[in-house]
């Protein structure tokens, strides 16, 4: 029997509706409009598409949206000056610098210049430390989306063995921290991990965040496990001669073994922008010392 397909697209639509309700309440009751500023440096076509989608969904949720598109040759000083202006702008509650940055810009320096209370990506070292020590943090959007899907599926996650494949600062590490906070037993795997297939087969929850198309095979999955596929990989589509998106998991084989699995596209991807909007409302509530919506973060 095939596993259930976790509908990230539908869940994300529900989350965006909740965000819009909270935005309407903030506006009506407190005369506050959450504002998100997205900064894009350079002309990476994929990044331009992401930024356009973020702006569109921010406006649809009733929020204030600002986009700064800067040329690829922007200096670090110019970028840091813009971030400083946004840090001091009372109409802005969330600042996101689209990654990757051009090679001459140091992403760590840039991210750590953002006011941590406005760091809706959750990448500032202060937020990383707060999350790692179990304190109230801004939580990175993609792992937050994965955790919301897992909680929706299972409720209590405690005691489950979670294997996270990938140890990036953006996905793997914060995902592991969140699962640990929810009392999973967590193992992080990476490119040097030995016997990764057997390790994955021991997972009740398997999160793949690798960036290698269909790396995780059906026989790497424990029967009945929940599989979260974060990967977004563009591969040639033999049927059409064009390209299509696939995850880090071999979906067709995995769905026959797993208890539940996220598809690509339509799984984790849509959750990421929805969580960005949710984080902007959370940041806005915290900055204004207003009660924080409980259903938008963890
Ligand atoms: P990343 O920074 O490139 O990290 C990839 C991780 O995978 C690294 O820790 C690497 O290990 C590990 N890895 C590489 N090859 C491996 C192998 N053969 N076996 C085991 N581990 C291996 O990537 P990322 O930013 O975390 O993104 C991962 C994937 O998620 C990408 O496909 C990306 O497009 C996607 N993504 C999706 C969303 C979304 O919204 N759905 C958001 C962010 C990222 P080492 O550390 O040892 O090199």
mmCIF file of C-alpha atoms and ligand atoms in Angstrom:
data_model
loop_
_atom_site.group_PDB
_atom_site.id
_atom_site.type_symbol
_atom_site.label_atom_id
_atom_site.label_comp_id
_atom_site.label_asym_id
_atom_site.label_seq_id
_atom_site.Cartn_x
_atom_site.Cartn_y
_atom_site.Cartn_z
ATOM 1 C CA UNK A 1 0.000 0.000 0.000
ATOM 2 C CA UNK A 2 1.365 3.444 -0.924
ATOM 3 C CA UNK A 3 2.194 5.997 1.772
ATOM 4 C CA UNK A 4 0.218 9.195 2.281
ATOM 5 C CA UNK A 5 1.350 12.231 0.320
ATOM 6 C CA UNK A 6 1.754 15.222 2.622
ATOM 7 C CA UNK A 7 0.109 18.199 0.949
ATOM 8 C CA UNK A 8 2.526 21.044 1.663
ATOM 9 C CA UNK A 9 0.825 23.237 -0.909
ATOM 10 C CA UNK A 10 -2.543 22.951 0.836
ATOM 11 C CA UNK A 11 -1.022 23.305 4.313
ATOM 12 C CA UNK A 12 0.887 26.417 3.189
ATOM 13 C CA UNK A 13 -2.328 27.949 1.805
ATOM 14 C CA UNK A 14 -3.942 27.403 5.230
ATOM 15 C CA UNK A 15 -0.947 28.974 6.973
ATOM 16 C CA UNK A 16 -1.110 32.007 4.663
ATOM 17 C CA UNK A 17 -4.821 32.406 5.533
ATOM 18 C CA UNK A 18 -3.920 32.379 9.248
ATOM 19 C CA UNK A 19 -1.192 34.967 8.581
ATOM 20 C CA UNK A 20 -3.691 37.181 6.724
ATOM 21 C CA UNK A 21 -6.143 36.926 9.670
ATOM 22 C CA UNK A 22 -3.432 37.989 12.125
ATOM 23 C CA UNK A 23 -2.370 40.841 9.819
ATOM 24 C CA UNK A 24 -5.981 42.081 9.623
ATOM 25 C CA UNK A 25 -6.258 41.971 13.437
ATOM 26 C CA UNK A 26 -2.950 43.829 13.918
ATOM 27 C CA UNK A 27 -4.159 46.509 11.536
ATOM 28 C CA UNK A 28 -7.664 46.850 13.024
ATOM 29 C CA UNK A 29 -6.899 46.521 16.719
ATOM 30 C CA UNK A 30 -3.391 47.967 16.995
ATOM 31 C CA UNK A 31 -3.051 50.102 13.837
ATOM 32 C CA UNK A 32 0.130 48.195 12.952
ATOM 33 C CA UNK A 33 0.953 46.804 9.482
ATOM 34 C CA UNK A 34 3.740 44.185 9.356
ATOM 35 C CA UNK A 35 6.365 45.127 6.756
ATOM 36 C CA UNK A 36 8.839 42.863 4.957
ATOM 37 C CA UNK A 37 11.864 44.136 3.015
ATOM 38 C CA UNK A 38 13.603 41.786 0.593
ATOM 39 C CA UNK A 39 17.060 42.685 -0.689
ATOM 40 C CA UNK A 40 18.403 41.088 -3.859
ATOM 41 C CA UNK A 41 21.905 41.706 -5.160
ATOM 42 C CA UNK A 42 22.795 40.690 -8.720
ATOM 43 C CA UNK A 43 20.871 39.052 -11.525
ATOM 44 C CA UNK A 44 20.517 35.368 -10.671
ATOM 45 C CA UNK A 45 17.285 34.496 -12.575
ATOM 46 C CA UNK A 46 16.053 31.964 -9.960
ATOM 47 C CA UNK A 47 16.524 34.528 -7.167
ATOM 48 C CA UNK A 48 14.494 37.105 -9.133
ATOM 49 C CA UNK A 49 11.624 34.588 -9.395
ATOM 50 C CA UNK A 50 11.785 33.832 -5.628
ATOM 51 C CA UNK A 51 11.834 37.531 -4.733
ATOM 52 C CA UNK A 52 8.877 38.283 -7.023
ATOM 53 C CA UNK A 53 6.858 35.454 -5.409
ATOM 54 C CA UNK A 54 7.754 36.644 -1.915
ATOM 55 C CA UNK A 55 6.627 40.200 -2.720
ATOM 56 C CA UNK A 56 3.368 38.984 -4.282
ATOM 57 C CA UNK A 57 2.467 36.733 -1.338
ATOM 58 C CA UNK A 58 3.418 39.439 1.191
ATOM 59 C CA UNK A 59 0.956 41.851 -0.422
ATOM 60 C CA UNK A 60 -1.737 39.142 -0.694
ATOM 61 C CA UNK A 61 -1.444 38.613 3.074
ATOM 62 C CA UNK A 62 -2.173 42.319 3.605
ATOM 63 C CA UNK A 63 1.376 43.272 4.600
ATOM 64 C CA UNK A 64 3.654 46.092 3.530
ATOM 65 C CA UNK A 65 6.208 44.814 0.980
ATOM 66 C CA UNK A 66 9.442 46.507 -0.088
ATOM 67 C CA UNK A 67 11.938 45.181 -2.631
ATOM 68 C CA UNK A 68 15.478 46.453 -3.127
ATOM 69 C CA UNK A 69 17.107 45.095 -6.291
ATOM 70 C CA UNK A 70 20.763 46.096 -6.361
ATOM 71 C CA UNK A 71 23.335 45.625 -9.150
ATOM 72 C CA UNK A 72 25.810 42.733 -8.920
ATOM 73 C CA UNK A 73 28.714 45.140 -8.369
ATOM 74 C CA UNK A 74 27.160 46.655 -5.198
ATOM 75 C CA UNK A 75 29.890 47.090 -2.566
ATOM 76 C CA UNK A 76 29.681 45.606 0.921
ATOM 77 C CA UNK A 77 29.611 49.121 2.358
ATOM 78 C CA UNK A 78 26.581 50.059 0.211
ATOM 79 C CA UNK A 79 24.739 46.871 1.160
ATOM 80 C CA UNK A 80 25.475 47.282 4.881
ATOM 81 C CA UNK A 81 24.281 50.908 4.687
ATOM 82 C CA UNK A 82 20.960 49.754 3.190
ATOM 83 C CA UNK A 83 20.541 47.122 5.921
ATOM 84 C CA UNK A 84 21.238 49.758 8.548
ATOM 85 C CA UNK A 85 18.526 51.990 7.063
ATOM 86 C CA UNK A 86 16.054 49.079 7.113
ATOM 87 C CA UNK A 87 17.051 48.202 10.707
ATOM 88 C CA UNK A 88 16.009 51.739 11.690
ATOM 89 C CA UNK A 89 12.837 51.892 9.588
ATOM 90 C CA UNK A 90 9.787 51.485 11.888
ATOM 91 C CA UNK A 91 7.607 50.360 8.932
ATOM 92 C CA UNK A 92 9.866 47.300 8.404
ATOM 93 C CA UNK A 93 9.642 44.299 10.773
ATOM 94 C CA UNK A 94 11.348 41.697 8.613
ATOM 95 C CA UNK A 95 14.521 41.929 6.510
ATOM 96 C CA UNK A 96 15.574 39.170 4.150
ATOM 97 C CA UNK A 97 18.748 39.244 2.083
ATOM 98 C CA UNK A 98 18.323 36.770 -0.763
ATOM 99 C CA UNK A 99 21.152 34.214 -0.911
ATOM 100 C CA UNK A 100 23.439 33.399 -2.605
ATOM 101 C CA UNK A 101 25.204 36.764 -2.729
ATOM 102 C CA UNK A 102 27.804 37.607 -5.388
ATOM 103 C CA UNK A 103 31.233 36.205 -4.425
ATOM 104 C CA UNK A 104 32.764 39.548 -3.363
ATOM 105 C CA UNK A 105 30.192 39.954 -0.565
ATOM 106 C CA UNK A 106 30.650 38.112 2.730
ATOM 107 C CA UNK A 107 27.244 36.590 3.555
ATOM 108 C CA UNK A 108 28.090 36.144 7.271
ATOM 109 C CA UNK A 109 28.977 39.836 7.666
ATOM 110 C CA UNK A 110 25.866 40.894 5.760
ATOM 111 C CA UNK A 111 23.470 38.612 7.681
ATOM 112 C CA UNK A 112 24.971 39.547 11.049
ATOM 113 C CA UNK A 113 24.340 43.240 10.277
ATOM 114 C CA UNK A 114 20.569 42.626 10.255
ATOM 115 C CA UNK A 115 18.844 43.537 13.537
ATOM 116 C CA UNK A 116 18.215 40.039 15.052
ATOM 117 C CA UNK A 117 14.633 41.021 15.923
ATOM 118 C CA UNK A 118 14.010 41.653 12.179
ATOM 119 C CA UNK A 119 15.974 38.603 10.965
ATOM 120 C CA UNK A 120 12.994 36.703 9.522
ATOM 121 C CA UNK A 121 15.300 34.157 7.860
ATOM 122 C CA UNK A 122 16.677 33.207 11.298
ATOM 123 C CA UNK A 123 20.273 33.111 10.034
ATOM 124 C CA UNK A 124 21.759 35.800 12.326
ATOM 125 C CA UNK A 125 24.197 34.249 14.779
ATOM 126 C CA UNK A 126 22.062 35.527 17.682
ATOM 127 C CA UNK A 127 19.013 33.641 16.417
ATOM 128 C CA UNK A 128 21.109 30.532 15.731
ATOM 129 C CA UNK A 129 22.305 30.689 19.358
ATOM 130 C CA UNK A 130 18.822 31.296 20.745
ATOM 131 C CA UNK A 131 17.433 28.320 18.799
ATOM 132 C CA UNK A 132 20.373 26.129 19.815
ATOM 133 C CA UNK A 133 19.797 26.911 23.505
ATOM 134 C CA UNK A 134 16.027 26.412 23.312
ATOM 135 C CA UNK A 135 15.171 30.115 23.700
ATOM 136 C CA UNK A 136 12.672 32.183 21.758
ATOM 137 C CA UNK A 137 14.290 32.750 18.343
ATOM 138 C CA UNK A 138 13.439 33.678 14.800
ATOM 139 C CA UNK A 139 13.351 30.166 13.282
ATOM 140 C CA UNK A 140 14.649 29.561 9.711
ATOM 141 C CA UNK A 141 11.697 29.248 7.337
ATOM 142 C CA UNK A 142 12.357 25.926 5.574
ATOM 143 C CA UNK A 143 13.002 23.843 8.732
ATOM 144 C CA UNK A 144 10.085 25.611 10.449
ATOM 145 C CA UNK A 145 7.844 24.517 7.564
ATOM 146 C CA UNK A 146 9.119 20.931 7.840
ATOM 147 C CA UNK A 147 8.438 20.855 11.596
ATOM 148 C CA UNK A 148 4.913 22.221 11.158
ATOM 149 C CA UNK A 149 4.202 19.449 8.614
ATOM 150 C CA UNK A 150 5.628 16.807 10.947
ATOM 151 C CA UNK A 151 3.614 18.054 13.942
ATOM 152 C CA UNK A 152 0.488 18.143 11.800
ATOM 153 C CA UNK A 153 1.066 14.532 10.800
ATOM 154 C CA UNK A 154 2.128 13.099 14.171
ATOM 155 C CA UNK A 155 1.252 15.535 16.939
ATOM 156 C CA UNK A 156 3.846 14.592 19.544
ATOM 157 C CA UNK A 157 7.227 13.724 17.985
ATOM 158 C CA UNK A 158 8.990 12.713 21.202
ATOM 159 C CA UNK A 159 11.110 9.588 21.234
ATOM 160 C CA UNK A 160 11.141 9.150 17.464
ATOM 161 C CA UNK A 161 14.463 8.625 15.720
ATOM 162 C CA UNK A 162 14.949 11.462 13.242
ATOM 163 C CA UNK A 163 17.736 11.337 10.678
ATOM 164 C CA UNK A 164 18.538 14.627 8.927
ATOM 165 C CA UNK A 165 20.675 14.177 5.815
ATOM 166 C CA UNK A 166 22.541 17.470 5.271
ATOM 167 C CA UNK A 167 24.241 19.803 7.742
ATOM 168 C CA UNK A 168 23.855 23.240 6.138
ATOM 169 C CA UNK A 169 23.256 26.292 8.315
ATOM 170 C CA UNK A 170 20.108 27.011 6.299
ATOM 171 C CA UNK A 171 18.342 23.654 6.571
ATOM 172 C CA UNK A 172 20.139 20.673 8.137
ATOM 173 C CA UNK A 173 21.455 22.155 11.400
ATOM 174 C CA UNK A 174 18.362 24.190 12.360
ATOM 175 C CA UNK A 175 16.159 21.214 11.395
ATOM 176 C CA UNK A 176 18.141 18.983 13.761
ATOM 177 C CA UNK A 177 17.832 21.576 16.541
ATOM 178 C CA UNK A 178 14.067 21.837 16.090
ATOM 179 C CA UNK A 179 13.620 18.059 16.131
ATOM 180 C CA UNK A 180 15.783 17.831 19.251
ATOM 181 C CA UNK A 181 13.646 20.512 20.870
ATOM 182 C CA UNK A 182 10.620 18.320 20.103
ATOM 183 C CA UNK A 183 12.398 15.445 21.924
ATOM 184 C CA UNK A 184 13.306 13.338 18.909
ATOM 185 C CA UNK A 185 16.507 11.336 19.008
ATOM 186 C CA UNK A 186 18.408 13.084 16.243
ATOM 187 C CA UNK A 187 21.199 11.932 13.966
ATOM 188 C CA UNK A 188 22.731 14.263 11.386
ATOM 189 C CA UNK A 189 24.231 12.655 8.288
ATOM 190 C CA UNK A 190 26.450 14.341 5.690
ATOM 191 C CA UNK A 191 28.828 13.562 2.860
ATOM 192 C CA UNK A 192 31.315 11.781 5.160
ATOM 193 C CA UNK A 193 28.751 9.638 6.969
ATOM 194 C CA UNK A 194 29.475 5.908 6.793
ATOM 195 C CA UNK A 195 26.777 3.372 5.930
ATOM 196 C CA UNK A 196 24.267 6.106 5.294
ATOM 197 C CA UNK A 197 21.718 3.701 3.793
ATOM 198 C CA UNK A 198 21.489 1.649 6.992
ATOM 199 C CA UNK A 199 21.381 4.825 9.089
ATOM 200 C CA UNK A 200 18.489 6.208 7.031
ATOM 201 C CA UNK A 201 16.703 2.855 7.325
ATOM 202 C CA UNK A 202 16.714 3.274 11.118
ATOM 203 C CA UNK A 203 14.813 6.586 10.913
ATOM 204 C CA UNK A 204 11.184 7.039 11.948
ATOM 205 C CA UNK A 205 11.480 10.517 10.466
ATOM 206 C CA UNK A 206 13.841 11.069 7.538
ATOM 207 C CA UNK A 207 14.586 14.604 6.353
ATOM 208 C CA UNK A 208 16.617 14.866 3.146
ATOM 209 C CA UNK A 209 18.302 18.254 2.523
ATOM 210 C CA UNK A 210 21.194 17.372 0.269
ATOM 211 C CA UNK A 211 20.782 18.873 -3.204
ATOM 212 C CA UNK A 212 21.349 15.572 -5.053
ATOM 213 C CA UNK A 213 18.493 14.423 -7.290
ATOM 214 C CA UNK A 214 16.783 11.228 -6.023
ATOM 215 C CA UNK A 215 19.767 10.221 -3.877
ATOM 216 C CA UNK A 216 17.629 8.582 -1.174
ATOM 217 C CA UNK A 217 16.384 5.282 -2.598
ATOM 218 C CA UNK A 218 13.282 3.320 -1.662
ATOM 219 C CA UNK A 219 15.336 0.678 0.160
ATOM 220 C CA UNK A 220 16.909 3.380 2.416
ATOM 221 C CA UNK A 221 13.514 3.938 4.031
ATOM 222 C CA UNK A 222 12.083 2.127 7.028
ATOM 223 C CA UNK A 223 8.581 0.826 6.210
ATOM 224 C CA UNK A 224 6.044 3.300 7.559
ATOM 225 C CA UNK A 225 8.555 6.134 8.124
ATOM 226 C CA UNK A 226 7.704 9.777 7.458
ATOM 227 C CA UNK A 227 9.904 11.285 4.746
ATOM 228 C CA UNK A 228 10.388 15.028 4.319
ATOM 229 C CA UNK A 229 12.092 15.877 1.032
ATOM 230 C CA UNK A 230 13.614 19.367 1.106
ATOM 231 C CA UNK A 231 15.587 18.978 -2.113
ATOM 232 C CA UNK A 232 14.829 21.084 -5.176
ATOM 233 C CA UNK A 233 16.809 19.829 -8.160
ATOM 234 C CA UNK A 234 16.267 20.674 -11.805
ATOM 235 C CA UNK A 235 16.826 17.655 -14.099
ATOM 236 C CA UNK A 236 16.220 17.005 -17.807
ATOM 237 C CA UNK A 237 12.682 15.746 -18.472
ATOM 238 C CA UNK A 238 13.002 13.005 -21.091
ATOM 239 C CA UNK A 239 9.282 13.163 -21.979
ATOM 240 C CA UNK A 240 9.329 16.842 -23.000
ATOM 241 C CA UNK A 241 12.989 17.579 -23.711
ATOM 242 C CA UNK A 242 12.733 20.428 -21.144
ATOM 243 C CA UNK A 243 13.564 20.294 -17.419
ATOM 244 C CA UNK A 244 11.571 19.459 -14.314
ATOM 245 C CA UNK A 245 11.999 19.585 -10.541
ATOM 246 C CA UNK A 246 12.761 16.516 -8.446
ATOM 247 C CA UNK A 247 13.654 16.111 -4.795
ATOM 248 C CA UNK A 248 16.536 14.419 -2.999
ATOM 249 C CA UNK A 249 14.360 11.318 -2.582
ATOM 250 C CA UNK A 250 13.442 8.820 -5.294
ATOM 251 C CA UNK A 251 9.740 9.568 -4.831
ATOM 252 C CA UNK A 252 8.247 6.757 -6.942
ATOM 253 C CA UNK A 253 10.137 4.096 -4.984
ATOM 254 C CA UNK A 254 9.916 5.828 -1.586
ATOM 255 C CA UNK A 255 6.154 6.350 -1.650
ATOM 256 C CA UNK A 256 5.707 2.553 -1.779
ATOM 257 C CA UNK A 257 7.618 2.096 1.504
ATOM 258 C CA UNK A 258 7.040 5.276 3.517
ATOM 259 C CA UNK A 259 4.042 5.895 5.758
ATOM 260 C CA UNK A 260 3.968 9.497 4.516
ATOM 261 C CA UNK A 261 6.104 11.586 2.192
ATOM 262 C CA UNK A 262 6.264 15.139 0.866
ATOM 263 C CA UNK A 263 6.226 15.453 -2.941
ATOM 264 C CA UNK A 264 8.484 17.737 -5.002
ATOM 265 C CA UNK A 265 7.104 20.107 -6.085
ATOM 266 C CA UNK A 266 4.168 20.813 -3.757
ATOM 267 C CA UNK A 267 5.678 19.678 -0.456
ATOM 268 C CA UNK A 268 8.236 21.667 1.519
ATOM 269 C CA UNK A 269 8.726 24.384 -1.146
ATOM 270 C CA UNK A 270 5.421 26.250 -0.646
ATOM 271 C CA UNK A 271 5.870 26.049 3.145
ATOM 272 C CA UNK A 272 9.035 28.152 3.001
ATOM 273 C CA UNK A 273 7.412 31.400 1.794
ATOM 274 C CA UNK A 274 4.363 30.831 4.028
ATOM 275 C CA UNK A 275 6.735 30.545 7.015
ATOM 276 C CA UNK A 276 8.535 33.718 5.932
ATOM 277 C CA UNK A 277 5.214 35.579 6.106
ATOM 278 C CA UNK A 278 4.471 33.919 9.456
ATOM 279 C CA UNK A 279 7.899 34.977 10.780
ATOM 280 C CA UNK A 280 7.255 38.573 9.698
ATOM 281 C CA UNK A 281 4.035 38.645 11.748
ATOM 282 C CA UNK A 282 5.854 37.045 14.701
ATOM 283 C CA UNK A 283 8.665 39.625 14.450
ATOM 284 C CA UNK A 284 6.163 42.495 14.191
ATOM 285 C CA UNK A 285 4.256 41.288 17.277
ATOM 286 C CA UNK A 286 7.471 40.942 19.295
ATOM 287 C CA UNK A 287 8.823 44.354 18.199
ATOM 288 C CA UNK A 288 5.555 46.028 19.251
ATOM 289 C CA UNK A 289 5.317 44.020 22.492
ATOM 290 C CA UNK A 290 1.986 42.576 21.421
ATOM 291 C CA UNK A 291 0.752 39.064 22.211
ATOM 292 C CA UNK A 292 2.412 36.723 19.772
ATOM 293 C CA UNK A 293 0.245 34.427 17.588
ATOM 294 C CA UNK A 294 0.770 30.881 18.861
ATOM 295 C CA UNK A 295 -0.078 29.142 15.611
ATOM 296 C CA UNK A 296 2.623 30.773 13.469
ATOM 297 C CA UNK A 297 5.847 29.560 15.052
ATOM 298 C CA UNK A 298 7.245 26.888 17.374
HETATM 299 P P1 LIG B 1 23.962 22.659 0.933
HETATM 300 O O1 LIG B 1 24.321 23.867 1.697
HETATM 301 O O2 LIG B 1 24.634 22.383 -0.374
HETATM 302 O O3 LIG B 1 24.169 21.402 1.889
HETATM 303 C C1 LIG B 1 24.020 20.101 1.399
HETATM 304 C C2 LIG B 1 24.339 19.118 2.489
HETATM 305 O O4 LIG B 1 24.196 17.818 1.941
HETATM 306 C C3 LIG B 1 25.760 19.228 3.042
HETATM 307 O O5 LIG B 1 25.738 19.149 4.437
HETATM 308 C C4 LIG B 1 26.478 18.026 2.423
HETATM 309 O O6 LIG B 1 27.438 17.413 3.267
HETATM 310 C C5 LIG B 1 25.346 17.038 2.278
HETATM 311 N N1 LIG B 1 25.645 16.064 1.219
HETATM 312 C C6 LIG B 1 26.090 16.318 -0.036
HETATM 313 N N2 LIG B 1 26.291 15.164 -0.694
HETATM 314 C C7 LIG B 1 25.978 14.170 0.161
HETATM 315 C C8 LIG B 1 25.983 12.759 0.070
HETATM 316 N N3 LIG B 1 26.349 12.129 -1.046
HETATM 317 N N4 LIG B 1 25.597 12.046 1.146
HETATM 318 C C9 LIG B 1 25.218 12.668 2.282
HETATM 319 N N5 LIG B 1 25.182 14.010 2.435
HETATM 320 C C10 LIG B 1 25.560 14.742 1.374
HETATM 321 O O7 LIG B 1 22.394 22.606 0.592
HETATM 322 P P2 LIG B 1 21.132 23.249 1.375
HETATM 323 O O8 LIG B 1 21.134 24.713 1.197
HETATM 324 O O9 LIG B 1 21.002 22.669 2.731
HETATM 325 O O10 LIG B 1 19.960 22.672 0.446
HETATM 326 C C11 LIG B 1 19.738 21.288 0.298
HETATM 327 C C12 LIG B 1 18.655 21.068 -0.732
HETATM 328 O O11 LIG B 1 17.455 21.677 -0.272
HETATM 329 C C13 LIG B 1 18.923 21.698 -2.101
HETATM 330 O O12 LIG B 1 18.334 20.881 -3.102
HETATM 331 C C14 LIG B 1 18.184 23.025 -2.033
HETATM 332 O O13 LIG B 1 17.781 23.483 -3.323
HETATM 333 C C15 LIG B 1 16.996 22.625 -1.221
HETATM 334 N N6 LIG B 1 16.363 23.727 -0.495
HETATM 335 C C16 LIG B 1 15.018 23.816 -0.574
HETATM 336 C C17 LIG B 1 14.362 24.800 0.116
HETATM 337 C C18 LIG B 1 12.870 24.863 0.023
HETATM 338 O O14 LIG B 1 12.283 25.906 0.202
HETATM 339 N N7 LIG B 1 12.206 23.735 -0.195
HETATM 340 C C19 LIG B 1 15.063 25.715 0.883
HETATM 341 C C20 LIG B 1 16.451 25.584 0.996
HETATM 342 C C21 LIG B 1 17.087 24.573 0.296
HETATM 343 P P3 LIG B 1 28.854 18.131 3.652
HETATM 344 O O15 LIG B 1 28.476 19.188 4.662
HETATM 345 O O16 LIG B 1 29.640 17.034 4.221
HETATM 346 O O17 LIG B 1 29.373 18.713 2.382
#
